[in-house]
Coordinates of C-alpha atoms and ligand atoms in Angstrom, one line a residue:
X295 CA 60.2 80.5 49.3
X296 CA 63.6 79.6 50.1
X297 CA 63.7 75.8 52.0
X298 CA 61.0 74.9 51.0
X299 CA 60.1 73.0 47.8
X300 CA 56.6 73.1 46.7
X301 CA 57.0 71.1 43.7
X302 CA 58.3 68.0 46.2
X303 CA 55.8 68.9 48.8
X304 CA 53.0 68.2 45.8
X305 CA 54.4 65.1 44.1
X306 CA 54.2 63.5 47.7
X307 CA 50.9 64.4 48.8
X308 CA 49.6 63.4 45.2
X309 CA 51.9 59.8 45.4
X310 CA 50.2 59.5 49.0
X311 CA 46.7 58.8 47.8
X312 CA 47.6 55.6 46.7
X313 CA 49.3 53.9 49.9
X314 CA 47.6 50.7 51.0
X315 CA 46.8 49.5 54.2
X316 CA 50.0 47.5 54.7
X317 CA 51.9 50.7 54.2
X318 CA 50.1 52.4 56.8
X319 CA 50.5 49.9 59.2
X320 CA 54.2 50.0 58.9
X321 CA 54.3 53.6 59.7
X322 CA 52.1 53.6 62.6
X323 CA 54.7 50.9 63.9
X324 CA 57.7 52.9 63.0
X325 CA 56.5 55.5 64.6
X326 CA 55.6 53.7 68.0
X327 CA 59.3 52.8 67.8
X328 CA 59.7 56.7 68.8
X329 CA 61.4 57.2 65.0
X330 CA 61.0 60.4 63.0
X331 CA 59.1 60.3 60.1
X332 CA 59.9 61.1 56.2
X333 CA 57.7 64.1 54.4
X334 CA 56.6 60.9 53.0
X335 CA 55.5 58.8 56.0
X336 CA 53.8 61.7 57.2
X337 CA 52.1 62.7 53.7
X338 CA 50.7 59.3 53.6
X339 CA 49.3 59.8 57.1
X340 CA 47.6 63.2 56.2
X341 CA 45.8 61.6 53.4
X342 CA 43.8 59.3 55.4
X343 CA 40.5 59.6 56.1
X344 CA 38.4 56.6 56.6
X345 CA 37.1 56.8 60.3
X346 CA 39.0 53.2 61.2
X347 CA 42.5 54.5 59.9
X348 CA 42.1 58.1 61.5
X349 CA 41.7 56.0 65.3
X350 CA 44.2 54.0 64.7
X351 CA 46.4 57.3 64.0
X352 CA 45.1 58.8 67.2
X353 CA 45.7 55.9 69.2
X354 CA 49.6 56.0 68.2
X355 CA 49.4 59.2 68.8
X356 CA 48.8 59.3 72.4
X357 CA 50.8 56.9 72.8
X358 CA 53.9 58.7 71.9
X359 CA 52.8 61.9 74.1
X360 CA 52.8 59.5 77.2
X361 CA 56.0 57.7 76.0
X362 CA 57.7 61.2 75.8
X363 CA 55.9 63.5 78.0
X364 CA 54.5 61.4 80.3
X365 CA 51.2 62.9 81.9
X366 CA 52.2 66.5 82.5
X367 CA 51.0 69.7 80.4
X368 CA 53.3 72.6 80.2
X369 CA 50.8 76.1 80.8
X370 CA 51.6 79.3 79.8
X371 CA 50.0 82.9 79.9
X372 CA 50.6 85.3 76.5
X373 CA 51.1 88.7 77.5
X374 CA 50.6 91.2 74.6
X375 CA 52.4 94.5 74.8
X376 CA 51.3 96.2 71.6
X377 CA 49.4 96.2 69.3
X378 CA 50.8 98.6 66.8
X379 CA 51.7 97.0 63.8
X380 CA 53.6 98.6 60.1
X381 CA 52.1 95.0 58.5
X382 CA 48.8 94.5 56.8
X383 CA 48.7 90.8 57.0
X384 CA 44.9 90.3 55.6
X385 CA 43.8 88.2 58.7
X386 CA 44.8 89.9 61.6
X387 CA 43.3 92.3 64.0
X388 CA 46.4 94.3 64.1
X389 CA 46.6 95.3 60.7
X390 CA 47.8 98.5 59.9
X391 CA 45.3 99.5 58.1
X392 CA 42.4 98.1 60.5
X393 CA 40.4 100.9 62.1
X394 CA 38.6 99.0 64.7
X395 CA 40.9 98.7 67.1
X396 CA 42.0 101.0 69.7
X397 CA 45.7 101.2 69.4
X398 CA 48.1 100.6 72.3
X399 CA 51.6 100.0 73.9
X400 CA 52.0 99.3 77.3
X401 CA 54.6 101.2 78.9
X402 CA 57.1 99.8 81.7
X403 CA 55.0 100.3 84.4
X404 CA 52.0 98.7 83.0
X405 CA 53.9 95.6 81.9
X406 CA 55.1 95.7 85.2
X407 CA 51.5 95.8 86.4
X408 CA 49.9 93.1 84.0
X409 CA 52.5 90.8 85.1
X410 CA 52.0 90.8 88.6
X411 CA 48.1 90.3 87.6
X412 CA 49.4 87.1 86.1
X413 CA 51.4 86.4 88.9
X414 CA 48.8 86.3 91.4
X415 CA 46.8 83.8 89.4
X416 CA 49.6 81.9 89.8
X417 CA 51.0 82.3 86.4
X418 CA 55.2 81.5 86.2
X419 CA 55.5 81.2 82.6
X420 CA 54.8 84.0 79.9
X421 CA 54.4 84.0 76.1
X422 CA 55.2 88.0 75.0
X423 CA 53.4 89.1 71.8
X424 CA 53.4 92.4 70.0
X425 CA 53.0 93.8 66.5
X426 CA 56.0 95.2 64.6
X427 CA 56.6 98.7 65.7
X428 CA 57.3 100.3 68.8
X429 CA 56.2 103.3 70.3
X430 CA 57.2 106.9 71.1
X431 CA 60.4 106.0 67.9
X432 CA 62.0 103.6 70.0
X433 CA 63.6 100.8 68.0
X434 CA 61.9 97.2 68.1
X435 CA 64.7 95.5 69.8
X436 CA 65.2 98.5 72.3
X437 CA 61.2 98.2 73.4
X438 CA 61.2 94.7 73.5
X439 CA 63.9 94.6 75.7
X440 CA 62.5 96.8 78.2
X441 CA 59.7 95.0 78.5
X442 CA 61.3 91.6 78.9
X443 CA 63.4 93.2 81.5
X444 CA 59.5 94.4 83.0
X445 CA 58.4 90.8 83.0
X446 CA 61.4 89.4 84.7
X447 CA 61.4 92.1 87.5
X448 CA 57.5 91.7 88.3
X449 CA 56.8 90.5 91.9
X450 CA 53.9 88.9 94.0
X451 CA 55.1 87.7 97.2
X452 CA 57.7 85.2 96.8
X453 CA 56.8 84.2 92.9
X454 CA 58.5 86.1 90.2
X455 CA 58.0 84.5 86.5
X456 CA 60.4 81.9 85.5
X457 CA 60.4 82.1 81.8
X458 CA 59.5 84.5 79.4
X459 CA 59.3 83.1 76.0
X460 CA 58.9 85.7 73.1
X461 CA 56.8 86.0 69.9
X462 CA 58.0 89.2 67.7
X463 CA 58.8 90.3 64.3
X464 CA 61.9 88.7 62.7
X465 CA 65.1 90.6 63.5
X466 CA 68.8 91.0 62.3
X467 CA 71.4 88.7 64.1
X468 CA 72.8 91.0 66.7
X469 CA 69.9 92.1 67.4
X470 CA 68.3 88.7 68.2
X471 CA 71.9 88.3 70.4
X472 CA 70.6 91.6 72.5
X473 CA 67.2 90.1 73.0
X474 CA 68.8 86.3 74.1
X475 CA 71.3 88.6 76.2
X476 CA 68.0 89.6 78.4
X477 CA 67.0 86.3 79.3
X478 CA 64.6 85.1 77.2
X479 CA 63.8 81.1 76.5
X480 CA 62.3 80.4 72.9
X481 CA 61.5 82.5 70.2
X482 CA 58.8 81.8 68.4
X483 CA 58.1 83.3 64.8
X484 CA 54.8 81.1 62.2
X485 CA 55.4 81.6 59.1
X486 CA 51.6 81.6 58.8
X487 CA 51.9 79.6 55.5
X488 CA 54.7 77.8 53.7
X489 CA 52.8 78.5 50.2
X490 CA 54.5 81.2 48.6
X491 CA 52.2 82.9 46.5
X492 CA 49.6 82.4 49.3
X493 CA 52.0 83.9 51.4
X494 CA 52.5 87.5 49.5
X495 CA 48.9 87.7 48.8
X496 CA 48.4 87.3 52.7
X497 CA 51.1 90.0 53.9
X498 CA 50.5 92.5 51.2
X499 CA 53.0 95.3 53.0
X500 CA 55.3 96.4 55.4
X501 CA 58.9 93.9 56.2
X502 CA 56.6 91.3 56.7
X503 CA 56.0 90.8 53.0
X504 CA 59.1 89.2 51.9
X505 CA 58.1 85.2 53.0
X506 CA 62.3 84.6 52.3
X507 CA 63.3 87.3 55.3
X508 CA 60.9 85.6 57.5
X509 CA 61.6 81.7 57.3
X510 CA 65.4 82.8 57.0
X511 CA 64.6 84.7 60.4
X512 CA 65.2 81.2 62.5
X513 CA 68.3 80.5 60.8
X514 CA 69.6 83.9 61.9
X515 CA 68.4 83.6 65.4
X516 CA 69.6 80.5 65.8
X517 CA 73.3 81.9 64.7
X518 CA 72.8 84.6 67.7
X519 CA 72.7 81.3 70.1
X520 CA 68.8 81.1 70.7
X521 CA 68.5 77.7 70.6
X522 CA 65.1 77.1 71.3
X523 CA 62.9 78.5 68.6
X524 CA 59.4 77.6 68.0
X525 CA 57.7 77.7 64.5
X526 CA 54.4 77.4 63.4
X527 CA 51.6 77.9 60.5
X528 CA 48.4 79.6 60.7
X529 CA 46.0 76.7 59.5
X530 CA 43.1 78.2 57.1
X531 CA 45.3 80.2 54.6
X532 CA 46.1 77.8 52.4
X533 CA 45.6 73.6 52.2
X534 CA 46.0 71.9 55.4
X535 CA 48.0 69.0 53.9
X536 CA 50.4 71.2 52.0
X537 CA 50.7 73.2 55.3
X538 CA 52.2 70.4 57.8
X539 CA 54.3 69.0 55.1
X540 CA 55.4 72.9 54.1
X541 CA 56.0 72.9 58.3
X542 CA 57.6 69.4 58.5
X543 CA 60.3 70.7 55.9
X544 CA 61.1 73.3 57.6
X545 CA 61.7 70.9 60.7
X546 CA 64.3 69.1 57.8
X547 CA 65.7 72.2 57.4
X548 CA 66.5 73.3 60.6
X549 CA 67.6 69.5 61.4
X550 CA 70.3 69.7 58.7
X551 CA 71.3 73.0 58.5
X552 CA 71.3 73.8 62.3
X553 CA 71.4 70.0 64.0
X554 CA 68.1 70.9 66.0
X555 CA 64.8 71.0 65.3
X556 CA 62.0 73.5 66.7
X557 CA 62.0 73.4 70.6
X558 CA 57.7 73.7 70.0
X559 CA 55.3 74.1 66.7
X560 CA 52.1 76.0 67.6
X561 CA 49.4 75.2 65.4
X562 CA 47.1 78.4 65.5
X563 CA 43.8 77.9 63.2
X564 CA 42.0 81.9 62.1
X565 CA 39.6 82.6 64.5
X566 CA 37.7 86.7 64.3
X567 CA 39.3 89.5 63.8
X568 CA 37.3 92.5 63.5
X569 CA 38.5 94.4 60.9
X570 CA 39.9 91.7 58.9
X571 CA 38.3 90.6 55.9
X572 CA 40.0 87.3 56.0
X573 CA 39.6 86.0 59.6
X574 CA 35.7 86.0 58.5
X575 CA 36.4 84.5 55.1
X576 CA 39.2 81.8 55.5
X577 CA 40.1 80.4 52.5
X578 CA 40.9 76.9 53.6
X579 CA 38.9 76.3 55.8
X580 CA 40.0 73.0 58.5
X581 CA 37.1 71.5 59.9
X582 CA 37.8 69.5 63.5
X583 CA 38.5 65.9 62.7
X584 CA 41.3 67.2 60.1
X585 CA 43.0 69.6 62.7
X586 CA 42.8 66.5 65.4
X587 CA 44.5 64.9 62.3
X588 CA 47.1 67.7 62.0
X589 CA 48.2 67.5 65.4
X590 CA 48.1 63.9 65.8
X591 CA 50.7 63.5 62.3
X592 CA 52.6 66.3 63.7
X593 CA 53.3 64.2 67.1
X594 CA 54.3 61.5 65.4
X595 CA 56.5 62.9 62.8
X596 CA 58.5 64.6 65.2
X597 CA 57.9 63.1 68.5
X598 CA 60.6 65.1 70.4
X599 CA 58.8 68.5 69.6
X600 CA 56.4 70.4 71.9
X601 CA 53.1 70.9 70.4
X602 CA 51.4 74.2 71.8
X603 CA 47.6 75.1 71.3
X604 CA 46.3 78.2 72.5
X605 CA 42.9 79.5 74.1
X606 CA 42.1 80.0 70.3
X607 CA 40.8 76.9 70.6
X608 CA 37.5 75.7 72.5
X609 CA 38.1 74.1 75.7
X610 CA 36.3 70.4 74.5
X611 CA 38.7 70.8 71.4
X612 CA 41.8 71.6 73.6
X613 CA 41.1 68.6 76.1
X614 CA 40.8 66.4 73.1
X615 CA 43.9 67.4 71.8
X616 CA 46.3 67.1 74.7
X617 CA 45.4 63.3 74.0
X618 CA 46.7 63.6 70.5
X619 CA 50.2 65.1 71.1
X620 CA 49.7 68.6 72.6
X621 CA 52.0 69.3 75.4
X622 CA 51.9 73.4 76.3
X623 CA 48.5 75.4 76.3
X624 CA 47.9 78.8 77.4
X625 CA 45.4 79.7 79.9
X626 CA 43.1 82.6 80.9
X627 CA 44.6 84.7 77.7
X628 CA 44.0 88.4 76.8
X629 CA 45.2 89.7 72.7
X630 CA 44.4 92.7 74.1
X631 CA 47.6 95.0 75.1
X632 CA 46.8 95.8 79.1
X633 CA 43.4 93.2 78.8
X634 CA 44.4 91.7 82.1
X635 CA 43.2 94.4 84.0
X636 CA 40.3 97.3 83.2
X637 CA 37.2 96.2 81.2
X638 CA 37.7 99.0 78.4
X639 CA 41.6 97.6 77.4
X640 CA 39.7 94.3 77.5
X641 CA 37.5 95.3 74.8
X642 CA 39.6 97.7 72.2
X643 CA 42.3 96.4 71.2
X644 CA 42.6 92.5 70.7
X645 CA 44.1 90.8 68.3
X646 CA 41.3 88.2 67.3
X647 CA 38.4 86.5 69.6
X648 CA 39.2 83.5 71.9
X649 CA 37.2 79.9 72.5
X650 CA 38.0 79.1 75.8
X651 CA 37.6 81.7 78.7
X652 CA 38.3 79.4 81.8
X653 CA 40.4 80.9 84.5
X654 CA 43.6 79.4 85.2
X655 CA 42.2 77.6 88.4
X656 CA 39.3 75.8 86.3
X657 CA 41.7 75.0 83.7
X658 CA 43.9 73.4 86.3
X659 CA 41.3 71.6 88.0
X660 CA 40.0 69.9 84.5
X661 CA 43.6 69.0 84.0
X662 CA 43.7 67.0 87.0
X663 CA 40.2 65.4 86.6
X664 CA 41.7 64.3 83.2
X665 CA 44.6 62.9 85.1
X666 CA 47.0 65.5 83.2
X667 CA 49.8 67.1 85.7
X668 CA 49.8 70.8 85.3
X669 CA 53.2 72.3 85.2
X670 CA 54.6 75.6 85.3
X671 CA 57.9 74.0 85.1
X672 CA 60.5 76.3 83.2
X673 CA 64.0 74.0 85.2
X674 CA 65.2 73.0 81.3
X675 CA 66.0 76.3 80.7
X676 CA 67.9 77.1 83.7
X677 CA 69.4 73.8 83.7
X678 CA 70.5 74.9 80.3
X679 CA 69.1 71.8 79.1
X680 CA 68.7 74.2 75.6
X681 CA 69.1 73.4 71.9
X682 CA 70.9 70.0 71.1
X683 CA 71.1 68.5 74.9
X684 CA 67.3 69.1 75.3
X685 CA 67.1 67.1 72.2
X686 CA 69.4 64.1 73.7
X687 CA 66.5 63.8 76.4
X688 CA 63.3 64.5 74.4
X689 CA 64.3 61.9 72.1
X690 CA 64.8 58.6 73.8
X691 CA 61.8 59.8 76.2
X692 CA 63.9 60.3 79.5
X693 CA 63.1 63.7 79.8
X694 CA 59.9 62.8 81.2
X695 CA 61.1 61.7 84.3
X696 CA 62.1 65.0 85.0
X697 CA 59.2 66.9 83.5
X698 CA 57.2 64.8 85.6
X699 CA 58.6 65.7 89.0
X700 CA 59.2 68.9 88.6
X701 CA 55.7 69.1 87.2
X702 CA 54.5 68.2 90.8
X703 CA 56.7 70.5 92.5
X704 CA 55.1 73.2 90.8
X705 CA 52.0 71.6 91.4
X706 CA 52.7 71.4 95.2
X707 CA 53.5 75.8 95.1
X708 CA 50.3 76.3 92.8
X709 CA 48.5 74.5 95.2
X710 CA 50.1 76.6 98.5
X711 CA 49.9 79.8 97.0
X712 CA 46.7 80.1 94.7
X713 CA 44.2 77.1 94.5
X714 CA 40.7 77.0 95.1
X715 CA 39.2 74.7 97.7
X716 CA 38.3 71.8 95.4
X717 CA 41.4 72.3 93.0
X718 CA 43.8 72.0 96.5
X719 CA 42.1 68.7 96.9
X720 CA 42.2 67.2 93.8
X721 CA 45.7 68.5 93.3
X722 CA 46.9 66.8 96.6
X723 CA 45.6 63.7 95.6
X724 CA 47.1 63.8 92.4
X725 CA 50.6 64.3 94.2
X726 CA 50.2 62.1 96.5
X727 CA 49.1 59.1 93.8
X728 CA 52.3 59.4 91.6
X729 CA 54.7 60.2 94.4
X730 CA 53.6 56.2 95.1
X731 CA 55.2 55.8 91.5
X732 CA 58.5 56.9 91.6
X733 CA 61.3 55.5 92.6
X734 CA 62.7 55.5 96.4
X735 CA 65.7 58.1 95.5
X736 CA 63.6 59.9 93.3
X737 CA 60.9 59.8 96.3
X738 CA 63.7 60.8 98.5
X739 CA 64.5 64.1 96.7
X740 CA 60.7 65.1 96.4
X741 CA 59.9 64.6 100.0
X742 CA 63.1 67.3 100.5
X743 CA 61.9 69.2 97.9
X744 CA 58.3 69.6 98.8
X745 CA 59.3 70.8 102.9
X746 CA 61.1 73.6 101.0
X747 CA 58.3 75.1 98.8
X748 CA 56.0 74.3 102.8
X749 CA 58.5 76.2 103.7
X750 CA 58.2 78.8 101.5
X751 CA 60.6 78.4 99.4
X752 CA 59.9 78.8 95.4
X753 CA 61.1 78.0 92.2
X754 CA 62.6 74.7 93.5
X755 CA 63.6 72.0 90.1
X756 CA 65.2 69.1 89.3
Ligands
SAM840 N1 53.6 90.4 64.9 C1 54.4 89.3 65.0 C2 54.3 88.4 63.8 O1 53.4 88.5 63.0 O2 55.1 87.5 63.7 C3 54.2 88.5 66.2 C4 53.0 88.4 66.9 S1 51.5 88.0 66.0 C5 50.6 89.0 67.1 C6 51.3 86.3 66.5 C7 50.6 85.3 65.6 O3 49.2 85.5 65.7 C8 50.8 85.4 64.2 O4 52.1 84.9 63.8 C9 49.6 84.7 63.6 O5 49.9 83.4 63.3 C10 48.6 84.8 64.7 N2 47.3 85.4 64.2 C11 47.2 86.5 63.5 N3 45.9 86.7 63.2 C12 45.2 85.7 63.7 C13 43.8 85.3 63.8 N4 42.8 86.1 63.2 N5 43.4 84.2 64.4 C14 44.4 83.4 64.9 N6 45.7 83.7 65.0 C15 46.1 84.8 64.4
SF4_841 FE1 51.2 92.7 62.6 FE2 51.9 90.2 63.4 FE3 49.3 90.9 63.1 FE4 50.8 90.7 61.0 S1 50.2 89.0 62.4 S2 49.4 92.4 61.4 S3 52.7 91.3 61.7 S4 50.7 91.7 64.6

């Protein structure tokens, strides 16, 4: 697979086995420094596994989070529009060849439709996800453009969503300018494993086979001026180790070739899919103390990156994790194209099963018991603090001032417009307890800020 080197990626995790303590120990200070790590740092890190060392990992761990991203947790809603698919990748619900599944692409209208669902939950922030094909021989890019343009036109009251981020098929450069032309913020695309002959057993047909075409797919979209691209690897194909080093190249990569690194790594683990062989039998398996490890080596290693976990996970493993580094989760999800709304779309056609079926409202009210802001922030984006000036802020850890106010603003309209009773409560005490700690002009701007969104007003940022 082109950018990555296996051979190097297996020299280092054998050579890791033998750090010391003393080694370790420097690392876990370097990286409290906010520093990024080498493939080797972080191999060293993923080869511990005495209970003692792991804590001590954790602990720096959180520690970074809160010295970048302070206390506030991005949330975000997926919205799947299809589930047709040309691939056969062995673990997927979709797979072309799965006969389980009802197949099913949502037209314009009922895009239109799901997303005001979401709206009215409160949701401002959408992840779309489809297969690779499009119906009724429309091209790809053509389809998903329509349907971003859907997102963005849905309406409930005064809310309309603020950011639709996009997980699709890898496409050529112009047309990845078309879909960044249409207002979309990251594009995500996991190259579900970095091992390559893993990687064309795994996909055995259809574009999705050739691994080179898909890692090359964020060099290309990052020509086309998409600047924030998220990568990721599906953890249970192939060793976990190998895997976060394979993904921590690919960070290199981008780093040197494009002078940015991913805007977010997602860090899906297999969960059921019906239909597929694999999801049942997963090869490498990760148990939950070495996933917790994954995601706390991944924090430090590249401290400036968003870590997202999604409702794959259970909601005990996702509140554990959002201590270890993860800053974006979804909430109240669907894999099912149209599963928002009508128990039948609910059932047929989903991509694999979920842990954690909270609604939005609960998910937010554990948030704030846990003292975690919720934020349905997108102002980066339309700040265009995108790409390489996002970076000048995530690095040094001053972007958390921001995130952190605007985190309450959006707080203050979730709170208006859609919390429960005990939720509003909570959440206005939450406000009311860090608006004490910020500083007067900061204080100043809020107070302004909030008599706006009283007012009615929406989508207010810093
Ligand atoms: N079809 C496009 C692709 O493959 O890139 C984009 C969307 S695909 C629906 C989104 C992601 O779902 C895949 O990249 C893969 O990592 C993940 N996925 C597939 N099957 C899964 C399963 N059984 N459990 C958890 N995640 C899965
Ligand atoms: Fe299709 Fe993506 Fe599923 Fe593969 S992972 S079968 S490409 S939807």
């Amino acid at each position: 697979m082109i950018y990555i080197n296996e051979e190097k990626i297996n020299n280092l995790l054998f050579a890791a086995r033998n750090a010391d303590s003393a080694r370790l120990d420097a690392i876990l200070e370097k990286s409290r420094a906010l520093k990024r790590l080498t493939l080797e740092e972080s191999a060293i890190l993923l080869a511990v596994d005495e209970p003692q060392y792991l804590a001590r990992i954790f602990e720096a761990a959180s520690f970074v989070k809160d010295a970048i991203y302070g206390r506030r947790v991005v949330l975000f809603a997926p919205l799947y529009i299809s589930n047709l698919c040309v691939n056969n990748c062995l673990y997927c619900g979709f797979k072309s060849d799965n006969l389980l599944i009802r197949r099913k692409a949502l037209t314009v209208s009922e895009i239109n439709s799901q997303t005001e669902w979401l709206l009215k939950r409160g949701h401002k922030r959408i992840l779309m996800v489809c297969g690779e094909a499009a119906p009724g021989g429309k091209s790809n890019i053509d389809y998903y453009i329509e349907a971003v343009k859907a997102i963005y036109a849905a309406q409930a009251g005064s809310n309309k969503i603020k950011r639709v981020n996009v997980n699709c098929a890898p496409l050529a450069v112009d047309e990845f300018k078309r879909l960044k032309a249409s207002g979309i913020g990251t594009y995500q695309v996991f190259q579900e494993t970095y091992h390559d002959g893993t990687y064309r057993r795994m996909h055995p047909k259809g574009p999705k086979s050739d691994p080179d075409n898909r890692i090359d797919s964020v060099d290309r979209a990052f020509s086309a001026g998409i600047d924030d691209i998220g990568i990721g690897a599906l953890y249970g194909l192939y060793d976990y180790r190998f895997e976060t080093l394979g993904l921590l190249s690919h960070v290199e990569h981008m780093e040197q070739k494009l002078g940015v690194g991913p805007h977010t790594i997602s860090v899906p683990r297999i969960e059921p899919a019906p239909g597929a062989e694999v999801s049942f039998n997963i090869p490498h398996k990760i148990s939950d103390e070495e996933f917790k490890k994954v995601v706390a080596v991944l924090r430090l290693s590249v401290p400036y990156t968003g870590i997202i976990m999604s409702t794959r996970e259970s909601p005990e493993m996702r509140d554990t994790l959002l201590s270890l580094g993860v800053s974006q989760i979804s909430a109240e999800s669907s894999t099912s194209p149209g599963g928002y709304t009508g128990e039948e779309n609910k059932k047929a056609g989903g991509q694999f099963s979920l842990g954690d079926h909270r609604s939005l409202d609960e998910i937010v009210g554990t948030l704030i018991r846990h003292d975690y802001i919720p934020s349905f922030c997108a102002a980066c984006y339309r700040m265009e603090r995108t790409g390489e000036s996002f970076m000048k802020l995530a690095k040094p850890g001053t972007i958390k001032g921001k995130c952190s106010m605007n985190a309450l603003i959006t707080l203050k309209e979730y709170i208006d417009d859609f919390a429960s009773g005990p939720v509003k409560t909570a959440g206005c005490a939450m406000i009311s307890r860090y608006f004490k700690q910020l500083e007067p002009s900061e204080q100043d701007k809020l107070k302004s800020l909030f008599a706006h969104v009283a007012g009615g007003v929406r989508d207010e940022y810093v």
